[in-house]
Amino acid sequence: MPDQIKHDVIIIGGSYAGLSAAMALGRSLKNVLIIDSGLPCNRQTPHSHNFITQDGETPAAIAAKARQQVSAYKTVSFINGLATSAAKTDDGFAVTTQDGQAFESRKLVIATGVKDLMPPIKGFSDCWGITVVHCPYCHGYELRGLKTAIMSKGDKALHLAGLVSNLTNDVTLLTSTASLTPVQLRKLTARRIRIIETEVSEIVHQSGHVKAVVFADGSQEKFDAIYAAVPFEQHSEIPVALGCELTETGHIKVDATQKTTVEGVYACGDNSSTMRSVASAVYAGNLAGTAINRELTEERF
Ligand SMILES: Cc1cc2nc3c(=O)[nH]c(=O)nc-3n(C[C@H](O)[C@H](O)[C@H](O)COP(=O)(O)OP(=O)(O)OC[C@H]3O[C@@H](n4cnc5c(N)ncnc54)[C@H](O)[C@@H]3O)c2cc1C
């Protein structure tokens, strides 16, 4: 049995995407419960960039302000915790949390983000989000002009090399040439981008600030910054357990209104988009919130 009254919407994940959905719904007097486990993907990064009005703020400050503003809407409530399962009921969804609480809602928003999978390279995870970064738009300006390495393969490596070469003239690709086509290799050579094929075994750093890369053959080279494309997995198994389809890239499949392939379930933010930024997560959450409000209205009106 649920512990509380049935909510219009349960939002699993209360970071930028989830809070944005909650604001749109709260402003329409919808009864919303946000369940959040408090582990946003950017928590180790000292400053967040490229989100207008909040450029250079800490990720936690942006989230705290968002939460404070969303809390002003009295029909929105929060619990800190991990949603561990969700199931379809006759007229909505039942969600349970790790500590055994149970809640019901008519609609569900999955705003759970993704989990970045750190490679087993000593020092890598300590530098993640500080000077080992995923995105030139988020951190490239601060790392401009530095001696920079890129750890990636194939098309993604070429894409990153192009973007990063706008920001610094000293770019080295740490990759296997086998992942690149002859045309790609010619482009890199023409732009004086070096390639090192030897496997990386360690990133030497001081409090997350890269000092050097150590290679498997024992050699090392000084670098100041690294861009890395790392694999990810869904943070939560709930969408797949509910039957939500994933895309080829591993994102939750959504339509133009953030609706998943399961009726009544919406997804927003990193879990359903290749556009990985605070601004995109906020946009997608806002879209999901308004789409759900419309759906709830049409069911009633
Ligand atoms: C290192 C790093 C640095 C970045 N820097 C920038 C930057 O400078 N500028 C920028 O625009 N973007 C940046 N990004 C991207 C940006 O952080 C993400 O696009 C954004 O956080 C996505 O928001 P989200 O709400 O989808 O997911 P997240 O912010 O990752 O939040 C997901 C939330 O869901 C919760 N959750 C997950 N599963 C459950 C569950 N089962 N139950 C309850 N809660 C759950 C998590 O605890 C978390 O609070 C960065 C990303 C990384 C990894």
mmCIF file of C-alpha atoms and ligand atoms in Angstrom:
data_model
loop_
_atom_site.group_PDB
_atom_site.id
_atom_site.type_symbol
_atom_site.label_atom_id
_atom_site.label_comp_id
_atom_site.label_asym_id
_atom_site.label_seq_id
_atom_site.Cartn_x
_atom_site.Cartn_y
_atom_site.Cartn_z
ATOM 1 C CA MET A 1 0.000 0.000 0.000
ATOM 2 C CA PRO A 2 1.286 3.487 -0.783
ATOM 3 C CA ASP A 3 2.393 5.587 2.187
ATOM 4 C CA GLN A 4 0.843 8.772 0.862
ATOM 5 C CA ILE A 5 -1.960 10.135 -1.306
ATOM 6 C CA LYS A 6 -1.648 9.523 -4.978
ATOM 7 C CA HIS A 7 0.407 12.190 -6.760
ATOM 8 C CA ASP A 8 -0.285 13.573 -10.199
ATOM 9 C CA VAL A 9 3.367 13.062 -11.067
ATOM 10 C CA ILE A 10 6.369 11.381 -9.492
ATOM 11 C CA ILE A 11 9.708 12.673 -10.753
ATOM 12 C CA ILE A 12 12.617 10.303 -10.196
ATOM 13 C CA GLY A 13 15.792 12.410 -10.157
ATOM 14 C CA GLY A 14 15.760 15.938 -8.747
ATOM 15 C CA SER A 15 18.672 17.622 -10.466
ATOM 16 C CA TYR A 16 18.423 20.173 -13.312
ATOM 17 C CA ALA A 17 16.056 18.207 -15.568
ATOM 18 C CA GLY A 18 13.806 16.917 -12.787
ATOM 19 C CA LEU A 19 13.570 20.281 -11.026
ATOM 20 C CA SER A 20 12.754 22.014 -14.276
ATOM 21 C CA ALA A 21 9.898 19.574 -14.954
ATOM 22 C CA ALA A 22 8.705 20.103 -11.376
ATOM 23 C CA MET A 23 8.621 23.871 -11.784
ATOM 24 C CA ALA A 24 6.392 23.693 -14.874
ATOM 25 C CA LEU A 25 4.075 21.251 -13.085
ATOM 26 C CA GLY A 26 4.081 23.096 -9.738
ATOM 27 C CA ARG A 27 3.098 26.308 -11.482
ATOM 28 C CA SER A 28 0.043 24.456 -12.790
ATOM 29 C CA LEU A 29 -0.853 23.328 -9.251
ATOM 30 C CA LYS A 30 -0.027 19.708 -9.989
ATOM 31 C CA ASN A 31 0.700 17.494 -7.023
ATOM 32 C CA VAL A 32 4.299 16.425 -7.592
ATOM 33 C CA LEU A 33 6.728 14.255 -5.647
ATOM 34 C CA ILE A 34 10.439 14.444 -6.462
ATOM 35 C CA ILE A 35 12.632 11.554 -5.328
ATOM 36 C CA ASP A 36 16.341 12.318 -5.555
ATOM 37 C CA SER A 37 19.444 10.459 -4.474
ATOM 38 C CA GLY A 38 21.673 13.553 -4.657
ATOM 39 C CA LEU A 39 24.392 12.363 -7.029
ATOM 40 C CA PRO A 40 24.387 14.589 -10.135
ATOM 41 C CA CYS A 41 27.023 13.703 -12.718
ATOM 42 C CA ASN A 42 28.816 17.073 -12.506
ATOM 43 C CA ARG A 43 29.300 17.041 -8.726
ATOM 44 C CA GLN A 44 33.107 16.979 -8.924
ATOM 45 C CA THR A 45 33.418 19.896 -11.301
ATOM 46 C CA PRO A 46 34.403 23.118 -9.481
ATOM 47 C CA HIS A 47 32.488 25.524 -11.743
ATOM 48 C CA SER A 48 29.707 25.041 -14.268
ATOM 49 C CA HIS A 49 29.770 27.070 -17.477
ATOM 50 C CA ASN A 50 27.677 27.901 -20.520
ATOM 51 C CA PHE A 51 24.315 28.205 -18.767
ATOM 52 C CA ILE A 52 23.161 31.779 -19.073
ATOM 53 C CA THR A 53 22.685 33.647 -15.741
ATOM 54 C CA GLN A 54 24.689 30.970 -13.874
ATOM 55 C CA ASP A 55 27.998 30.962 -15.780
ATOM 56 C CA GLY A 56 30.848 30.054 -13.415
ATOM 57 C CA GLU A 57 28.598 29.070 -10.501
ATOM 58 C CA THR A 58 29.246 25.825 -8.646
ATOM 59 C CA PRO A 59 26.988 22.952 -9.771
ATOM 60 C CA ALA A 60 25.658 22.647 -6.211
ATOM 61 C CA ALA A 61 24.741 26.360 -6.039
ATOM 62 C CA ILE A 62 22.762 26.143 -9.287
ATOM 63 C CA ALA A 63 20.913 23.063 -8.029
ATOM 64 C CA ALA A 64 20.298 24.617 -4.597
ATOM 65 C CA LYS A 65 18.801 27.746 -6.129
ATOM 66 C CA ALA A 66 16.626 25.658 -8.438
ATOM 67 C CA ARG A 67 15.431 23.558 -5.505
ATOM 68 C CA GLN A 68 14.696 26.660 -3.430
ATOM 69 C CA GLN A 69 12.617 28.152 -6.250
ATOM 70 C CA VAL A 70 10.746 24.910 -6.910
ATOM 71 C CA SER A 71 10.042 24.555 -3.159
ATOM 72 C CA ALA A 72 8.025 27.777 -3.329
ATOM 73 C CA TYR A 73 5.279 25.802 -5.096
ATOM 74 C CA LYS A 74 3.312 24.202 -2.300
ATOM 75 C CA THR A 75 2.057 21.253 -4.349
ATOM 76 C CA VAL A 76 5.625 20.059 -4.933
ATOM 77 C CA SER A 77 7.342 17.891 -2.315
ATOM 78 C CA PHE A 78 10.746 16.222 -2.119
ATOM 79 C CA ILE A 79 12.229 13.167 -0.586
ATOM 80 C CA ASN A 80 15.913 12.389 -0.487
ATOM 81 C CA GLY A 81 16.328 8.758 -1.441
ATOM 82 C CA LEU A 82 16.840 6.214 -4.173
ATOM 83 C CA ALA A 83 13.875 4.950 -6.195
ATOM 84 C CA THR A 84 14.527 1.258 -6.631
ATOM 85 C CA SER A 85 11.481 0.065 -8.577
ATOM 86 C CA ALA A 86 8.468 1.284 -10.473
ATOM 87 C CA ALA A 87 5.545 -0.686 -11.810
ATOM 88 C CA LYS A 88 2.448 0.054 -13.861
ATOM 89 C CA THR A 89 -0.832 0.044 -11.904
ATOM 90 C CA ASP A 90 -4.433 0.222 -13.198
ATOM 91 C CA ASP A 91 -4.372 4.001 -13.392
ATOM 92 C CA GLY A 92 -0.735 5.032 -13.085
ATOM 93 C CA PHE A 93 2.465 3.933 -11.414
ATOM 94 C CA ALA A 94 3.722 2.639 -8.075
ATOM 95 C CA VAL A 95 7.248 3.613 -7.066
ATOM 96 C CA THR A 96 9.234 2.221 -4.160
ATOM 97 C CA THR A 97 12.382 3.523 -2.566
ATOM 98 C CA GLN A 98 15.429 1.822 -1.086
ATOM 99 C CA ASP A 99 14.208 2.521 2.446
ATOM 100 C CA GLY A 100 10.890 0.793 1.731
ATOM 101 C CA GLN A 101 8.577 3.739 1.143
ATOM 102 C CA ALA A 102 5.900 3.359 -1.548
ATOM 103 C CA PHE A 103 4.219 6.075 -3.594
ATOM 104 C CA GLU A 104 1.701 6.221 -6.417
ATOM 105 C CA SER A 105 1.182 8.660 -9.262
ATOM 106 C CA ARG A 106 -0.732 9.054 -12.486
ATOM 107 C CA LYS A 107 2.363 9.954 -14.544
ATOM 108 C CA LEU A 108 6.056 9.350 -14.170
ATOM 109 C CA VAL A 109 9.098 11.435 -15.122
ATOM 110 C CA ILE A 110 12.477 9.746 -15.266
ATOM 111 C CA ALA A 111 15.160 12.413 -14.812
ATOM 112 C CA THR A 112 17.870 10.160 -13.494
ATOM 113 C CA GLY A 113 20.827 11.308 -15.618
ATOM 114 C CA VAL A 114 23.579 8.877 -16.594
ATOM 115 C CA LYS A 115 26.509 7.246 -14.849
ATOM 116 C CA ASP A 116 29.900 7.937 -16.473
ATOM 117 C CA LEU A 117 32.089 4.854 -16.469
ATOM 118 C CA MET A 118 35.630 5.772 -15.523
ATOM 119 C CA PRO A 119 38.417 3.871 -17.318
ATOM 120 C CA PRO A 120 40.752 1.888 -15.051
ATOM 121 C CA ILE A 121 43.528 4.470 -15.384
ATOM 122 C CA LYS A 122 45.168 5.641 -12.189
ATOM 123 C CA GLY A 123 44.348 9.301 -11.529
ATOM 124 C CA PHE A 124 41.612 9.559 -14.170
ATOM 125 C CA SER A 125 38.582 9.736 -11.884
ATOM 126 C CA ASP A 126 40.370 12.180 -9.511
ATOM 127 C CA CYS A 127 40.718 14.658 -12.386
ATOM 128 C CA TRP A 128 37.229 14.077 -13.890
ATOM 129 C CA GLY A 129 35.399 17.373 -14.341
ATOM 130 C CA ILE A 130 38.451 19.372 -13.162
ATOM 131 C CA THR A 131 41.088 19.086 -15.892
ATOM 132 C CA VAL A 132 39.926 15.812 -17.476
ATOM 133 C CA VAL A 133 36.716 16.955 -19.104
ATOM 134 C CA HIS A 134 34.098 15.733 -21.535
ATOM 135 C CA CYS A 135 32.994 18.927 -23.260
ATOM 136 C CA PRO A 136 34.758 21.913 -24.826
ATOM 137 C CA TYR A 137 31.610 24.048 -24.473
ATOM 138 C CA CYS A 138 31.509 23.450 -20.696
ATOM 139 C CA HIS A 139 35.200 23.831 -19.861
ATOM 140 C CA GLY A 140 37.144 24.655 -23.037
ATOM 141 C CA TYR A 141 37.355 28.389 -22.471
ATOM 142 C CA GLU A 142 38.970 27.910 -19.046
ATOM 143 C CA LEU A 143 41.433 25.393 -20.548
ATOM 144 C CA ARG A 144 42.257 27.505 -23.607
ATOM 145 C CA GLY A 145 45.857 27.767 -24.772
ATOM 146 C CA LEU A 146 46.985 24.786 -22.670
ATOM 147 C CA LYS A 147 48.915 21.709 -23.745
ATOM 148 C CA THR A 148 46.000 19.401 -24.286
ATOM 149 C CA ALA A 149 45.446 15.704 -24.941
ATOM 150 C CA ILE A 150 42.334 14.028 -26.296
ATOM 151 C CA MET A 151 41.480 10.451 -25.307
ATOM 152 C CA SER A 152 38.930 9.212 -27.804
ATOM 153 C CA LYS A 153 38.532 7.122 -30.937
ATOM 154 C CA GLY A 154 37.261 7.379 -34.495
ATOM 155 C CA ASP A 155 34.675 10.006 -35.487
ATOM 156 C CA LYS A 156 34.304 11.266 -31.941
ATOM 157 C CA ALA A 157 38.084 11.830 -31.711
ATOM 158 C CA LEU A 158 38.057 13.835 -34.936
ATOM 159 C CA HIS A 159 35.046 15.854 -33.782
ATOM 160 C CA LEU A 160 36.711 16.687 -30.465
ATOM 161 C CA ALA A 161 40.040 17.474 -32.163
ATOM 162 C CA GLY A 162 38.292 20.005 -34.402
ATOM 163 C CA LEU A 163 36.519 21.717 -31.496
ATOM 164 C CA VAL A 164 39.540 21.723 -29.207
ATOM 165 C CA SER A 165 41.791 23.130 -31.951
ATOM 166 C CA ASN A 166 39.631 26.283 -31.810
ATOM 167 C CA LEU A 167 40.848 26.753 -28.244
ATOM 168 C CA THR A 168 44.516 25.753 -28.275
ATOM 169 C CA ASN A 169 47.239 25.146 -30.847
ATOM 170 C CA ASP A 170 48.802 22.310 -28.815
ATOM 171 C CA VAL A 171 46.616 19.246 -29.316
ATOM 172 C CA THR A 172 47.716 15.604 -29.102
ATOM 173 C CA LEU A 173 45.396 12.717 -29.798
ATOM 174 C CA LEU A 174 45.910 9.648 -27.584
ATOM 175 C CA THR A 175 44.271 7.009 -29.731
ATOM 176 C CA SER A 176 44.808 4.070 -32.016
ATOM 177 C CA THR A 177 45.254 5.137 -35.644
ATOM 178 C CA ALA A 178 43.299 2.015 -36.632
ATOM 179 C CA SER A 179 40.143 3.795 -35.438
ATOM 180 C CA LEU A 180 40.679 6.614 -37.961
ATOM 181 C CA THR A 181 40.199 6.645 -41.734
ATOM 182 C CA PRO A 182 43.004 7.785 -44.084
ATOM 183 C CA VAL A 183 41.039 11.004 -44.728
ATOM 184 C CA GLN A 184 40.725 11.670 -40.998
ATOM 185 C CA LEU A 185 44.436 11.007 -40.488
ATOM 186 C CA ARG A 186 45.316 13.456 -43.299
ATOM 187 C CA LYS A 187 43.109 16.131 -41.698
ATOM 188 C CA LEU A 188 44.816 15.692 -38.339
ATOM 189 C CA THR A 189 48.295 15.843 -39.891
ATOM 190 C CA ALA A 190 47.368 18.964 -41.873
ATOM 191 C CA ARG A 191 46.361 20.661 -38.615
ATOM 192 C CA ARG A 192 49.550 19.547 -36.829
ATOM 193 C CA ILE A 193 47.687 17.357 -34.377
ATOM 194 C CA ARG A 194 50.050 14.664 -33.103
ATOM 195 C CA ILE A 195 48.902 11.135 -32.420
ATOM 196 C CA ILE A 196 50.299 8.915 -29.651
ATOM 197 C CA GLU A 197 49.168 5.307 -29.878
ATOM 198 C CA THR A 198 50.768 3.924 -26.718
ATOM 199 C CA GLU A 199 48.206 3.030 -24.063
ATOM 200 C CA VAL A 200 47.814 5.440 -21.152
ATOM 201 C CA SER A 201 48.489 3.867 -17.755
ATOM 202 C CA GLU A 202 48.355 6.827 -15.382
ATOM 203 C CA ILE A 203 47.462 10.483 -15.155
ATOM 204 C CA VAL A 204 49.783 12.290 -12.775
ATOM 205 C CA HIS A 205 47.972 15.170 -11.093
ATOM 206 C CA GLN A 206 47.818 17.512 -8.150
ATOM 207 C CA SER A 207 44.322 17.767 -6.617
ATOM 208 C CA GLY A 208 42.716 16.977 -9.983
ATOM 209 C CA HIS A 209 45.018 19.236 -12.013
ATOM 210 C CA VAL A 210 46.777 17.182 -14.688
ATOM 211 C CA LYS A 211 50.560 17.357 -14.677
ATOM 212 C CA ALA A 212 51.548 14.499 -16.994
ATOM 213 C CA VAL A 213 50.416 11.338 -18.728
ATOM 214 C CA VAL A 214 52.323 8.104 -18.094
ATOM 215 C CA PHE A 215 52.223 5.535 -20.886
ATOM 216 C CA ALA A 216 52.269 1.738 -20.725
ATOM 217 C CA ASP A 217 55.903 1.662 -21.958
ATOM 218 C CA GLY A 218 56.978 3.778 -18.953
ATOM 219 C CA SER A 219 57.470 6.997 -20.918
ATOM 220 C CA GLN A 220 55.640 10.146 -19.832
ATOM 221 C CA GLU A 221 54.722 13.504 -21.261
ATOM 222 C CA LYS A 222 53.595 16.754 -19.659
ATOM 223 C CA PHE A 223 50.007 17.796 -20.329
ATOM 224 C CA ASP A 224 47.794 20.418 -18.646
ATOM 225 C CA ALA A 225 44.362 19.255 -19.762
ATOM 226 C CA ILE A 226 42.657 16.196 -21.230
ATOM 227 C CA TYR A 227 39.354 15.757 -23.066
ATOM 228 C CA ALA A 228 37.984 12.255 -22.752
ATOM 229 C CA ALA A 229 34.978 10.531 -24.237
ATOM 230 C CA VAL A 230 33.949 7.929 -21.645
ATOM 231 C CA PRO A 231 31.182 5.346 -21.947
ATOM 232 C CA PHE A 232 28.070 5.678 -19.806
ATOM 233 C CA GLU A 233 25.190 3.594 -18.549
ATOM 234 C CA GLN A 234 21.707 4.532 -17.397
ATOM 235 C CA HIS A 235 21.790 5.568 -13.745
ATOM 236 C CA SER A 236 18.632 3.663 -13.035
ATOM 237 C CA GLU A 237 17.235 0.336 -14.226
ATOM 238 C CA ILE A 238 13.671 1.597 -13.766
ATOM 239 C CA PRO A 239 13.024 2.829 -17.334
ATOM 240 C CA VAL A 240 14.085 -0.473 -18.902
ATOM 241 C CA ALA A 241 12.141 -2.463 -16.286
ATOM 242 C CA LEU A 242 9.034 -0.445 -17.210
ATOM 243 C CA GLY A 243 9.576 -1.326 -20.872
ATOM 244 C CA CYS A 244 10.997 1.999 -22.113
ATOM 245 C CA GLU A 245 12.955 1.468 -25.318
ATOM 246 C CA LEU A 246 16.536 2.700 -25.520
ATOM 247 C CA THR A 247 18.222 4.174 -28.594
ATOM 248 C CA GLU A 248 21.350 2.748 -30.248
ATOM 249 C CA THR A 249 23.422 5.142 -28.148
ATOM 250 C CA GLY A 250 21.895 3.824 -24.906
ATOM 251 C CA HIS A 251 19.646 6.817 -24.253
ATOM 252 C CA ILE A 252 15.964 6.507 -23.343
ATOM 253 C CA LYS A 253 13.974 6.880 -26.560
ATOM 254 C CA VAL A 254 11.674 9.929 -26.402
ATOM 255 C CA ASP A 255 9.478 11.797 -28.864
ATOM 256 C CA ALA A 256 9.461 15.555 -29.461
ATOM 257 C CA THR A 257 7.590 16.082 -26.159
ATOM 258 C CA GLN A 258 9.962 13.873 -24.080
ATOM 259 C CA LYS A 259 7.421 11.038 -23.946
ATOM 260 C CA THR A 260 9.015 7.588 -23.816
ATOM 261 C CA THR A 261 7.705 4.527 -25.634
ATOM 262 C CA VAL A 262 5.657 3.654 -22.513
ATOM 263 C CA GLU A 263 2.333 5.478 -22.038
ATOM 264 C CA GLY A 264 2.433 7.936 -19.128
ATOM 265 C CA VAL A 265 6.222 7.835 -18.746
ATOM 266 C CA TYR A 266 8.376 10.795 -19.736
ATOM 267 C CA ALA A 267 12.169 11.144 -19.631
ATOM 268 C CA CYS A 268 14.337 14.240 -19.702
ATOM 269 C CA GLY A 269 17.936 15.340 -19.302
ATOM 270 C CA ASP A 270 21.118 13.364 -19.904
ATOM 271 C CA ASN A 271 19.330 10.001 -19.804
ATOM 272 C CA SER A 272 17.527 10.755 -23.066
ATOM 273 C CA SER A 273 19.750 13.197 -24.959
ATOM 274 C CA THR A 274 23.151 13.405 -26.597
ATOM 275 C CA MET A 275 23.112 17.173 -25.886
ATOM 276 C CA ARG A 276 24.703 16.979 -22.493
ATOM 277 C CA SER A 277 24.481 20.313 -20.703
ATOM 278 C CA VAL A 278 22.657 22.003 -17.861
ATOM 279 C CA ALA A 279 20.817 24.226 -20.349
ATOM 280 C CA SER A 280 19.643 21.219 -22.399
ATOM 281 C CA ALA A 281 18.544 19.350 -19.260
ATOM 282 C CA VAL A 282 16.557 22.372 -18.079
ATOM 283 C CA TYR A 283 14.942 22.731 -21.507
ATOM 284 C CA ALA A 284 14.000 19.045 -21.695
ATOM 285 C CA GLY A 285 12.579 19.103 -18.159
ATOM 286 C CA ASN A 286 10.487 22.142 -18.957
ATOM 287 C CA LEU A 287 9.198 20.442 -22.097
ATOM 288 C CA ALA A 288 8.335 17.240 -20.214
ATOM 289 C CA GLY A 289 6.549 19.202 -17.498
ATOM 290 C CA THR A 290 4.376 21.107 -19.933
ATOM 291 C CA ALA A 291 3.635 17.989 -22.010
ATOM 292 C CA ILE A 292 2.500 16.059 -18.929
ATOM 293 C CA ASN A 293 0.387 18.952 -17.741
ATOM 294 C CA ARG A 294 -1.274 19.025 -21.142
ATOM 295 C CA GLU A 295 -1.868 15.258 -21.037
ATOM 296 C CA LEU A 296 -3.361 15.444 -17.523
ATOM 297 C CA THR A 297 -5.545 18.369 -18.597
ATOM 298 C CA GLU A 298 -6.829 16.584 -21.693
ATOM 299 C CA GLU A 299 -7.680 13.487 -19.624
ATOM 300 C CA ARG A 300 -9.804 15.639 -17.295
ATOM 301 C CA PHE A 301 -11.201 18.424 -19.481
HETATM 302 C C1 LIG B 1 32.189 16.277 -15.020
HETATM 303 C C2 LIG B 1 31.086 17.016 -15.716
HETATM 304 C C3 LIG B 1 31.128 18.392 -15.828
HETATM 305 C C4 LIG B 1 30.093 19.080 -16.474
HETATM 306 N N1 LIG B 1 30.173 20.425 -16.624
HETATM 307 C C5 LIG B 1 29.161 21.091 -17.229
HETATM 308 C C6 LIG B 1 29.215 22.507 -17.387
HETATM 309 O O1 LIG B 1 30.187 23.183 -17.009
HETATM 310 N N2 LIG B 1 28.168 23.098 -18.023
HETATM 311 C C7 LIG B 1 27.086 22.415 -18.477
HETATM 312 O O2 LIG B 1 26.152 23.022 -19.016
HETATM 313 N N3 LIG B 1 27.021 21.072 -18.330
HETATM 314 C C8 LIG B 1 28.027 20.403 -17.724
HETATM 315 N N4 LIG B 1 27.971 19.047 -17.604
HETATM 316 C C9 LIG B 1 26.769 18.345 -18.059
HETATM 317 C C10 LIG B 1 25.644 18.507 -17.035
HETATM 318 O O3 LIG B 1 26.158 18.324 -15.732
HETATM 319 C C11 LIG B 1 24.525 17.509 -17.301
HETATM 320 O O4 LIG B 1 24.090 17.666 -18.643
HETATM 321 C C12 LIG B 1 23.375 17.720 -16.324
HETATM 322 O O5 LIG B 1 23.809 17.514 -14.993
HETATM 323 C C13 LIG B 1 22.226 16.768 -16.651
HETATM 324 O O6 LIG B 1 21.204 16.986 -15.745
HETATM 325 P P1 LIG B 1 20.215 15.785 -15.350
HETATM 326 O O7 LIG B 1 19.229 16.381 -14.420
HETATM 327 O O8 LIG B 1 19.752 15.099 -16.577
HETATM 328 O O9 LIG B 1 21.153 14.705 -14.613
HETATM 329 P P2 LIG B 1 22.072 14.841 -13.330
HETATM 330 O O10 LIG B 1 22.426 16.263 -13.080
HETATM 331 O O11 LIG B 1 23.190 13.876 -13.498
HETATM 332 O O12 LIG B 1 21.126 14.392 -12.121
HETATM 333 C C14 LIG B 1 20.484 13.147 -12.071
HETATM 334 C C15 LIG B 1 19.890 13.056 -10.671
HETATM 335 O O13 LIG B 1 19.078 11.879 -10.590
HETATM 336 C C16 LIG B 1 19.384 11.222 -9.354
HETATM 337 N N5 LIG B 1 19.017 9.801 -9.509
HETATM 338 C C17 LIG B 1 19.519 8.879 -10.379
HETATM 339 N N6 LIG B 1 18.902 7.701 -10.220
HETATM 340 C C18 LIG B 1 18.002 7.871 -9.219
HETATM 341 C C19 LIG B 1 17.068 7.021 -8.578
HETATM 342 N N7 LIG B 1 16.927 5.740 -8.958
HETATM 343 N N8 LIG B 1 16.310 7.515 -7.570
HETATM 344 C C20 LIG B 1 16.428 8.816 -7.182
HETATM 345 N N9 LIG B 1 17.303 9.685 -7.768
HETATM 346 C C21 LIG B 1 18.072 9.214 -8.767
HETATM 347 C C22 LIG B 1 20.870 11.471 -9.151
HETATM 348 O O14 LIG B 1 21.265 11.275 -7.818
HETATM 349 C C23 LIG B 1 20.961 12.925 -9.597
HETATM 350 O O15 LIG B 1 20.684 13.810 -8.529
HETATM 351 C C24 LIG B 1 28.987 18.346 -16.980
HETATM 352 C C25 LIG B 1 28.949 16.961 -16.859
HETATM 353 C C26 LIG B 1 29.981 16.294 -16.228
HETATM 354 C C27 LIG B 1 29.918 14.802 -16.128
#
